[in-house]
Amino acid sequence: MKTALITGCSSGYGLETARHFHAQGWNVVATMRTPREGILPQSERLRVLPLDVTRPESIAAVLDQSGPIDVLVNNAGIGLFGAFEATPMAVVRDVFETNTFGVMAMTQAVLPQFRARESGVVVNVTSSATLAPMPLVAVYTASKMAIEGFTRSLALELQAFNVCVKLVEPGYGPSTRFTQNTGTRMEGTIPEAYTPFAQAVLTAFSQPAMVTTESDVAEAVWSAANDRSGQLRFPAGADAVALAQSA
C-alpha cells in the first residue's frame, strides 16, 4: 500500500486531493499549518499533521512522523492579487517563501529516501498562470514560474534514480477563494490609478467561460502520481487544458 504526503490540505485542491488518494486505497498524510477537525474521514490510512513549509524544523518533524512515503504532492501555496508597483518587496518575499522555497525545501527533504529506494514521485502544483499571461498576479505568477523551471530541470536530474517529478497546472477555480489565505498582504496593492483596470479584471474573473473544480485537480494529481509515460505537465480543468493546447 502506497503513501502520499500532501501539503496544503486545509481546503480547496489539497483537501480534495487528500480525499481522492484515500478513496483510491492509499495511505495519506494530509498536512496543513493548523490542523482542522472533521474535514477528512476518520481512517487508519489517513493522518493529519501540522506543517509550515517555510520552517525547516516543521518539515523535519512531519517527515519523521510520516515514515517512508511514495509520493510528495507540493500543493501548499498562497495567492496574491494586486498591482506589482504597489506590492512591497517584503510581501513578494513572503509569497516566494511558501510558493517557491517551501516547495524546494519539501522536495529536498524527501529526495534522499526516494534516491536510496530508486523510486518515488514529486508532484508540484503550479497554476495556469504559467500557461498564459494574466494581469495583476505578477508576483504569484513569478513564484509559480520558478517552480515550473525547477521541476523541468529536476525531472532530468533524477531520471537516473528512477524518481519522477511532475507538474500539475490548475486553471481558475472560483470555489477555492484564491486570495482568502493572503491575510493582510493585499492591503494597498490596488492604488487609485489602477482601480478602473482592476475592476475590469475582477469582472472578467467573475464571468469565466470555463472553470476548474477541486476534483479536476485531484484527478490530475492522481494521474501525475501514477504516470510512467514521461509526461511532465498535467493541466487540470477545462480552462487550463484549453490554455495548454493553445500555448
Short mmCIF file of N, CA and C in Angstrom, two decimals, residues 80-82 129 133-142 178 205:
data_model
loop_
_atom_site.label_atom_id
_atom_site.label_comp_id
_atom_site.label_asym_id
_atom_site.label_seq_id
_atom_site.Cartn_x
_atom_site.Cartn_y
_atom_site.Cartn_z
N LEU A 80 -2.05 35.93 -4.46
CA LEU A 80 -1.85 37.38 -4.33
C LEU A 80 -2.36 38.05 -5.58
N PHE A 81 -3.21 39.05 -5.38
CA PHE A 81 -3.78 39.83 -6.48
C PHE A 81 -3.50 41.30 -6.20
N GLY A 82 -2.87 41.98 -7.14
CA GLY A 82 -2.59 43.39 -6.93
C GLY A 82 -1.58 43.90 -7.94
N ALA A 129 -1.64 30.20 -14.64
CA ALA A 129 -0.99 31.50 -14.87
C ALA A 129 0.38 31.31 -15.51
N PRO A 133 -0.22 34.70 -19.90
CA PRO A 133 -0.08 35.86 -19.01
C PRO A 133 -1.43 36.33 -18.49
N MET A 134 -1.47 36.68 -17.21
CA MET A 134 -2.67 37.21 -16.58
C MET A 134 -2.29 38.46 -15.80
N PRO A 135 -3.10 39.51 -15.86
CA PRO A 135 -2.75 40.76 -15.19
C PRO A 135 -2.98 40.71 -13.69
N LEU A 136 -2.24 41.53 -12.98
CA LEU A 136 -2.39 41.77 -11.54
C LEU A 136 -2.05 40.55 -10.68
N VAL A 137 -1.36 39.60 -11.26
CA VAL A 137 -0.87 38.45 -10.49
C VAL A 137 0.61 38.21 -10.82
N ALA A 138 1.35 39.28 -11.05
CA ALA A 138 2.74 39.14 -11.49
C ALA A 138 3.60 38.43 -10.46
N VAL A 139 3.44 38.77 -9.19
CA VAL A 139 4.25 38.14 -8.15
C VAL A 139 3.89 36.67 -8.00
N TYR A 140 2.60 36.39 -7.93
CA TYR A 140 2.14 35.00 -7.83
C TYR A 140 2.63 34.17 -9.01
N THR A 141 2.49 34.74 -10.22
CA THR A 141 2.93 34.02 -11.41
C THR A 141 4.42 33.75 -11.38
N ALA A 142 5.19 34.73 -10.97
CA ALA A 142 6.64 34.56 -10.89
C ALA A 142 7.00 33.43 -9.93
N PHE A 178 -9.22 32.13 -4.05
CA PHE A 178 -7.79 32.32 -4.35
C PHE A 178 -7.06 33.23 -3.37
N PHE A 205 -12.95 37.96 -14.24
CA PHE A 205 -12.77 36.78 -13.41
C PHE A 205 -14.11 36.25 -12.89
#
